Short mmCIF file of C-alpha atoms in Angstrom, two decimals:
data_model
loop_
_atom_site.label_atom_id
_atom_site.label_comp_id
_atom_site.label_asym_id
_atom_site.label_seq_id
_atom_site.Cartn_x
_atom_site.Cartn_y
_atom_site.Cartn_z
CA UNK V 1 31.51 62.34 -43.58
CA UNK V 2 34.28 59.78 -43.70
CA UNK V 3 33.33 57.44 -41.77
CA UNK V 4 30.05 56.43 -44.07
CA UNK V 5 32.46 55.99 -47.22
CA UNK V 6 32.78 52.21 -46.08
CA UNK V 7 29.27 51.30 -45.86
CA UNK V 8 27.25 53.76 -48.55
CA UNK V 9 26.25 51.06 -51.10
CA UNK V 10 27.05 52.54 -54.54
CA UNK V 11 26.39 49.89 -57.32
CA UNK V 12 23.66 47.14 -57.17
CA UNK V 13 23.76 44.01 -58.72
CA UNK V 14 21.39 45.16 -61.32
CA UNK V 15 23.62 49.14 -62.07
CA UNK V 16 26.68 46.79 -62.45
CA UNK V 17 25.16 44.41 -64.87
CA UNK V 18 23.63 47.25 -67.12
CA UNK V 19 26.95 49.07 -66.90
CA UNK V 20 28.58 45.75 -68.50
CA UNK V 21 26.12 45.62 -71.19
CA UNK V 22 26.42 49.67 -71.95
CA UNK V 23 30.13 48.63 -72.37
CA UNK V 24 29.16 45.49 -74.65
CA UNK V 25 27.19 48.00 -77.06
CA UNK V 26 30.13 50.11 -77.53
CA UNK V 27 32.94 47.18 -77.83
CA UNK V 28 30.18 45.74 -80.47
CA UNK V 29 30.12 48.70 -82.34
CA UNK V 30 34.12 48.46 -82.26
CA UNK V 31 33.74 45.19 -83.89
CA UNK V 32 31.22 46.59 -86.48
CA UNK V 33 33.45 49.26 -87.74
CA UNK V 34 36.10 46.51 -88.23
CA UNK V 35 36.60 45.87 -91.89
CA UNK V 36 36.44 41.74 -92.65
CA UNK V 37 39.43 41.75 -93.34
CA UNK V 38 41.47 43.51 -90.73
CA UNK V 39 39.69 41.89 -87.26
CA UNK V 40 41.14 38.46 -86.99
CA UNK V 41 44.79 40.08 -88.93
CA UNK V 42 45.55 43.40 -87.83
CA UNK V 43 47.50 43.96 -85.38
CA UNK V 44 50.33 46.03 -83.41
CA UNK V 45 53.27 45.48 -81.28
CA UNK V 46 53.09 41.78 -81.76
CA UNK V 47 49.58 41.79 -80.13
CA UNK V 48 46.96 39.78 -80.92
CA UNK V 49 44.05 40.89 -83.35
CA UNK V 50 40.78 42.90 -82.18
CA UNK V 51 38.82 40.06 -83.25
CA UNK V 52 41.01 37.66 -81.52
CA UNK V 53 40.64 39.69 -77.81
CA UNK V 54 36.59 39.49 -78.67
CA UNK V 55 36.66 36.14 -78.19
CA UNK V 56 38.23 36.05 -75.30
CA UNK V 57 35.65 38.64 -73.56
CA UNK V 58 32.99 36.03 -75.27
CA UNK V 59 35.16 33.48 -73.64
CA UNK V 60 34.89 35.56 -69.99
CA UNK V 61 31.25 37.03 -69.89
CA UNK V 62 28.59 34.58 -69.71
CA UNK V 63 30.78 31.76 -68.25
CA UNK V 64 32.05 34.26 -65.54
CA UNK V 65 28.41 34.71 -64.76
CA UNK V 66 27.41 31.56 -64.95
CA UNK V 67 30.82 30.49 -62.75
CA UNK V 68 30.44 33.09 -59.85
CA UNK V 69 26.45 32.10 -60.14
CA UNK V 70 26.70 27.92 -59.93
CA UNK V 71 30.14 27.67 -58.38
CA UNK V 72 30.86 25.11 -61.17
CA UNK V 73 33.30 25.73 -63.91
CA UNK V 74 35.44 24.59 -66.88
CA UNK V 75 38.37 25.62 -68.18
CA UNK V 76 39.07 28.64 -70.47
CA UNK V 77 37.79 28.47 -74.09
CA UNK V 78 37.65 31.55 -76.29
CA UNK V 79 34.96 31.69 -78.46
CA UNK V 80 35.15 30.25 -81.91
CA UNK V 81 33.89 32.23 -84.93
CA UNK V 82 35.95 32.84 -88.06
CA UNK V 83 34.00 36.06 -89.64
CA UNK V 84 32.99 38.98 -88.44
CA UNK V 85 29.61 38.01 -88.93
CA UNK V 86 29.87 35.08 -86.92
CA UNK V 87 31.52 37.20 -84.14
CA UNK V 88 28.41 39.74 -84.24
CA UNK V 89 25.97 36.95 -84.68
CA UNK V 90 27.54 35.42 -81.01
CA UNK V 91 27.67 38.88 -79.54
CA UNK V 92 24.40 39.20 -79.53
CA UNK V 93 23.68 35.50 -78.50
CA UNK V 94 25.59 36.19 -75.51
CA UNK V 95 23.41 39.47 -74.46
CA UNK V 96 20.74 37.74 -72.99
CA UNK V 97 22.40 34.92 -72.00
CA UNK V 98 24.22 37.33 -69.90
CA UNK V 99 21.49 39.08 -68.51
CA UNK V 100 19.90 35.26 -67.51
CA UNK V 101 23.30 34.40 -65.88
CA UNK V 102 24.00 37.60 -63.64
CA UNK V 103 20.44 37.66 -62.28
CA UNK V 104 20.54 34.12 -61.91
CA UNK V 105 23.93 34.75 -59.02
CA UNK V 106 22.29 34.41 -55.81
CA UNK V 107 23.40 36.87 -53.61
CA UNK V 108 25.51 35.48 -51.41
CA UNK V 109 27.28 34.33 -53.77
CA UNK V 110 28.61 37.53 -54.81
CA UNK V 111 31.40 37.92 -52.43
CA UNK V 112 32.03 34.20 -52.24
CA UNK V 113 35.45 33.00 -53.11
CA UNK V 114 35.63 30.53 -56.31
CA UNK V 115 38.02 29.35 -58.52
CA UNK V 116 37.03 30.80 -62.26
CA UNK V 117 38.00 28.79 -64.81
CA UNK V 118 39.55 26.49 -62.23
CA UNK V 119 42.34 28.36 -61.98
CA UNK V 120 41.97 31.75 -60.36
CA UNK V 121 41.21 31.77 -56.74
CA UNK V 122 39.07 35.02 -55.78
CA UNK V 123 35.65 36.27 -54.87
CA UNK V 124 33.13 36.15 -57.81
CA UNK V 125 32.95 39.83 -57.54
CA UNK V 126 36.56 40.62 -58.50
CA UNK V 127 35.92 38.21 -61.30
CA UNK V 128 33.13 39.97 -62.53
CA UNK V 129 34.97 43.21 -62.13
CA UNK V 130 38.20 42.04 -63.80
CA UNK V 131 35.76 40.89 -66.64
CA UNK V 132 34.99 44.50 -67.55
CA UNK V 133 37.66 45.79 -67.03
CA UNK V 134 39.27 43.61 -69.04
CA UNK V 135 36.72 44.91 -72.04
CA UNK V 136 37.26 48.33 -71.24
CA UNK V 137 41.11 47.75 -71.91
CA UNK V 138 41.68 46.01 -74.64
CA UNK V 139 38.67 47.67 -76.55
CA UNK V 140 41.01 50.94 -76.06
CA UNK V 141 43.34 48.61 -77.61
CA UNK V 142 40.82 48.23 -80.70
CA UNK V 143 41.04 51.62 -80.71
CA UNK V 144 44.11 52.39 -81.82
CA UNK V 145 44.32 49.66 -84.25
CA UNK V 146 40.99 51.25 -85.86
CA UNK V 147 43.40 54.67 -86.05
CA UNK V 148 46.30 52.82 -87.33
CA UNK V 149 43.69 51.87 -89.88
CA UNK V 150 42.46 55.23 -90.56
CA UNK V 151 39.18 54.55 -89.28
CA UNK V 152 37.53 56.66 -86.49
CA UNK V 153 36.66 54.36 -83.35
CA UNK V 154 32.96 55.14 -82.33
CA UNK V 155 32.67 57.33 -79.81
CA UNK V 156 33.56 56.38 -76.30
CA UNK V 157 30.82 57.59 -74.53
CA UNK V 158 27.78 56.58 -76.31
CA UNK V 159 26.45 53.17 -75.22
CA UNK V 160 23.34 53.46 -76.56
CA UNK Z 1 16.53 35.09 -58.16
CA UNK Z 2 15.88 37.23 -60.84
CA UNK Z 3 13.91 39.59 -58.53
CA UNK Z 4 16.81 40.17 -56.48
CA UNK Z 5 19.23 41.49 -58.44
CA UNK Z 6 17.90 45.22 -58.56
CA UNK Z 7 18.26 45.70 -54.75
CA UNK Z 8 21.54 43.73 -54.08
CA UNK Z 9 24.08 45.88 -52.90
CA UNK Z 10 27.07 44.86 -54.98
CA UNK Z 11 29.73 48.00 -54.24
CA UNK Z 12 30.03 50.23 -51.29
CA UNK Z 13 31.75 53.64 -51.95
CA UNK Z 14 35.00 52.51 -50.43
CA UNK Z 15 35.23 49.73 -52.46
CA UNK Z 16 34.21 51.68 -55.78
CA UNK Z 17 37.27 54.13 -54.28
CA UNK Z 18 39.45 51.29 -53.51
CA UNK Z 19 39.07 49.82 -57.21
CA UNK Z 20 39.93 53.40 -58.52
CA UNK Z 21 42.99 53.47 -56.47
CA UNK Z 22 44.28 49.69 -57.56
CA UNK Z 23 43.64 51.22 -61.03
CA UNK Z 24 45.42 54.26 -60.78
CA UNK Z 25 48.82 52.23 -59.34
CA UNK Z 26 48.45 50.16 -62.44
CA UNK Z 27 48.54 53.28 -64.39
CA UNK Z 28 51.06 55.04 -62.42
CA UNK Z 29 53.06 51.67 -63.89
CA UNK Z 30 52.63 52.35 -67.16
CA UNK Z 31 53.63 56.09 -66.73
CA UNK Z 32 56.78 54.26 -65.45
CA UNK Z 33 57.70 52.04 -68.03
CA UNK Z 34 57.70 54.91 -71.28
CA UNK Z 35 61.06 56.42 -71.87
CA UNK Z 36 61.55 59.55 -71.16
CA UNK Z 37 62.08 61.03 -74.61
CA UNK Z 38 58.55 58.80 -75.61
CA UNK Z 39 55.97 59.61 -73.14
CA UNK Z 40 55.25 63.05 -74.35
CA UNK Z 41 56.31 62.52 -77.90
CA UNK Z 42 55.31 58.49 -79.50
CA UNK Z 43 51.66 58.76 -80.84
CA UNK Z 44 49.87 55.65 -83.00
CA UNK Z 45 47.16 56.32 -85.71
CA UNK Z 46 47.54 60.26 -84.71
CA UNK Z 47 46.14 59.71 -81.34
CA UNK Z 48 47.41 61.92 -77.69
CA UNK Z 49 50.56 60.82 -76.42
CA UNK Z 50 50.17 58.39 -73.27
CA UNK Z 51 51.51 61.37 -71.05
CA UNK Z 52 48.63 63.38 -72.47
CA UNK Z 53 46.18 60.87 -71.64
CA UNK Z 54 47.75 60.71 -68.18
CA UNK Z 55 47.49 64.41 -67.70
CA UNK Z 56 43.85 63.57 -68.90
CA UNK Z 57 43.62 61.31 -65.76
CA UNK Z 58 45.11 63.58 -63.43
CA UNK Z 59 42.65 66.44 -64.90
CA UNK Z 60 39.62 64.36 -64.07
CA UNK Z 61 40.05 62.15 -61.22
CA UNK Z 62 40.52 64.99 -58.16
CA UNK Z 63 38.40 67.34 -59.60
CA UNK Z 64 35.31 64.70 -60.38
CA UNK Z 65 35.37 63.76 -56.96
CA UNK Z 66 35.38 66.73 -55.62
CA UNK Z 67 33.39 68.50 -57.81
CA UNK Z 68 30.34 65.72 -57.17
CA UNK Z 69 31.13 66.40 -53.35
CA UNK Z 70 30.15 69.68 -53.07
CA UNK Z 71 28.60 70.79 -56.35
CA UNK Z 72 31.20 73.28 -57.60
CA UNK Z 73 32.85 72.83 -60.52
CA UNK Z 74 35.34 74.62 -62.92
CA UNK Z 75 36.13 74.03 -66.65
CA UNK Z 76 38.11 71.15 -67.58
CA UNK Z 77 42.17 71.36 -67.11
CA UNK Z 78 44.89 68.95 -68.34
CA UNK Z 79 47.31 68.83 -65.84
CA UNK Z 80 50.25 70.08 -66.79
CA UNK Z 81 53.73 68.57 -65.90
CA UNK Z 82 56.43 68.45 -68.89
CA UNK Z 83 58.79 65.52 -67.94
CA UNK Z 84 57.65 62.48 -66.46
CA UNK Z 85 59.03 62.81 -63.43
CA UNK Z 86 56.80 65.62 -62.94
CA UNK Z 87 54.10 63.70 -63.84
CA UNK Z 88 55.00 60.88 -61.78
CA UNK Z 89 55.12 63.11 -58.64
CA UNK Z 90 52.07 64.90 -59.61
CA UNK Z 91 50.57 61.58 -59.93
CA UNK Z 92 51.26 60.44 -56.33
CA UNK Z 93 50.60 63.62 -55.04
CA UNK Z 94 46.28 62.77 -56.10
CA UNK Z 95 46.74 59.86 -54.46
CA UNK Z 96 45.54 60.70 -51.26
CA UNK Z 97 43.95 63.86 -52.22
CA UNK Z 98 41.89 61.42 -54.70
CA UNK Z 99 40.90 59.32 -51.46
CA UNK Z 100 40.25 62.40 -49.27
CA UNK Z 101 38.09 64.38 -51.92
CA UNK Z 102 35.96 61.04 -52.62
CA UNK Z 103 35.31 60.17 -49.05
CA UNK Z 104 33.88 63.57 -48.14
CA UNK Z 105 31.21 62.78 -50.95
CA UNK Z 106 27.82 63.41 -49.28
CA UNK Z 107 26.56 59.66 -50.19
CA UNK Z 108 23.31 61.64 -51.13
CA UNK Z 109 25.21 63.37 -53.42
CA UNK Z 110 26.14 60.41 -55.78
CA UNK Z 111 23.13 59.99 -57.25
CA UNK Z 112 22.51 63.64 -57.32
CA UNK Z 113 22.65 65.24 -61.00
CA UNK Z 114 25.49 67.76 -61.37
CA UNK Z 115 27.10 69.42 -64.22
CA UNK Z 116 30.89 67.87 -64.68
CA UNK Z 117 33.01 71.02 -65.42
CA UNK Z 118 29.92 72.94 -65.39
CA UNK Z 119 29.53 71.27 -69.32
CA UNK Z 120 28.37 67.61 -68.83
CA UNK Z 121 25.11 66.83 -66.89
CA UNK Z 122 24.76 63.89 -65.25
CA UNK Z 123 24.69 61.99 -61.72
CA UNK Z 124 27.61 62.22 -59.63
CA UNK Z 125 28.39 58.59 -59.78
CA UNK Z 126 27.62 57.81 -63.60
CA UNK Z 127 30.68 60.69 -63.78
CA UNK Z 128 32.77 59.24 -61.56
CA UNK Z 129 32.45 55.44 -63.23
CA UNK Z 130 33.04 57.38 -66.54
CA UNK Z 131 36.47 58.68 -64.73
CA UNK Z 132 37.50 54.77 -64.36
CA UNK Z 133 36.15 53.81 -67.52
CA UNK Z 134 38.20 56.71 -68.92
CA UNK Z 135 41.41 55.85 -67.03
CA UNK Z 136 41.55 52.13 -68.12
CA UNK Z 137 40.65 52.82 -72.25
CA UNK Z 138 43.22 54.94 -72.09
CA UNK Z 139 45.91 52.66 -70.22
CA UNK Z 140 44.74 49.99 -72.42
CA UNK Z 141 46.12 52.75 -75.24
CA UNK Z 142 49.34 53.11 -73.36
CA UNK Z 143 50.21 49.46 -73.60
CA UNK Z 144 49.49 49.08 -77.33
CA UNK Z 145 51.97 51.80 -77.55
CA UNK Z 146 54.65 50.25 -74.97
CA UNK Z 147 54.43 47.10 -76.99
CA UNK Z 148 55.02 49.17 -80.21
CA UNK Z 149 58.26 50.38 -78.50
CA UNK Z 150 59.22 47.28 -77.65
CA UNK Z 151 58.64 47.24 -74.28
CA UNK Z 152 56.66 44.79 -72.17
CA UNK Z 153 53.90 46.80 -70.46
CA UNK Z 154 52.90 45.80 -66.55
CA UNK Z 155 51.39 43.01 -66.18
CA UNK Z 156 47.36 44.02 -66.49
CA UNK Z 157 45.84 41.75 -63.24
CA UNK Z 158 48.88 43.07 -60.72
CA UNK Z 159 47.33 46.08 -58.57
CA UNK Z 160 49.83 46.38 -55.81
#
């Protein structure tokens, strides 16, 4: 059976879209169990705050989308908000804004090679990919500071 | 566009391997860069050690893939080297046993519902995206608690 590894098609567009926004539920309840005071301060090893790496994954998702979509892009801005409110209150902005951008990519465009941000040469794909993966890692990060806090992270495998 | 997006094929099953693999060398990284006397032993917020978590890995990623290729599954087992250059070596040693177990899937098997260690039910392929998701929370763990040692973790976009 080898030989079909190469050419079974797993994901589609749509699967790896509503795996990103399974992963946005769960990194927005990580933000939620924040207390107001502790998401833009605490932090570990020198690292930067939870609410601080929130922004950038605001900064990432709906311009990578849009980027790997249009082919047009700016530079890097992380998103702005000062309160955890504000933070939730752009989460959820960006949720359909997301959804609009992804199904907006036209196909061949997936696999196309771009420069995000105007600065990182690669197909959209791998930019996509590296955009939830970068979630996935440093909300594991927000998981630890929520222990060092003496809070219990939400559960990793609900995305409901 | 919109319409599209359900029926694009974004990931073949050698990519979705190939991915897994770039991951795992990341992670074998990390493994690399604890000391010694601190993989097994420095914990944050009461959390698993980072050599726990790898053993985690090593637990799930061999027996996931071959346990949605053919159906048969046993309980769950950490792995279970003691030093880490047991762990290391046990680590390369999945490598290609990771790559030969997942492309001798039956690509009408990842869709297929199966019980994961004959406890979790779900399709073959939501398990085995659960397995990366798994691997890079945890690595994202590993480097809060590298930079809490003072050490500089890998750097998180290298895959080679």
């Amino acid at each position: 059976m080898t030989t079909e590894t190469a050419t079974v098609n797993l994901v589609t567009a749509e699967a790896f879209l509503q795996n990103w926004q399974a992963h946005r539920r769960l990194t927005r309840k990580v933000i939620a169990a924040f207390p107001e005071d502790q998401l833009f301060t605490f932090t570990l090893g020198g690292m930067r705050s939870f609410g601080q790496m929130a922004l950038e994954m605001i900064g990432m998702a709906v311009p990578v989308a849009a980027g790997v979509g249009t082919g047009k892009w700016g530079g890097f801005e992380y998103g702005k908000p000062g309160t955890k409110a504000d933070l939730l209150a752009l989460w959820d902005e960006q949720t359909p804004l997301l959804d609009e951008a992804f199904r907006a990519i036209p196909p061949d465009r997936f696999w196309l090679v771009t420069k995000a941000f105007d600065q990182w040469e690669m197909p959209g794909m791998v930019m996509l990919q590296y955009s939830v993966d970068n979630e996935i890692h440093h909300r594991g990060q927000g998981y630890v500071y929520l222990r060092a806090l003496g809070i219990e992270p939400p559960v990793f495998w609900e995305r409901d």
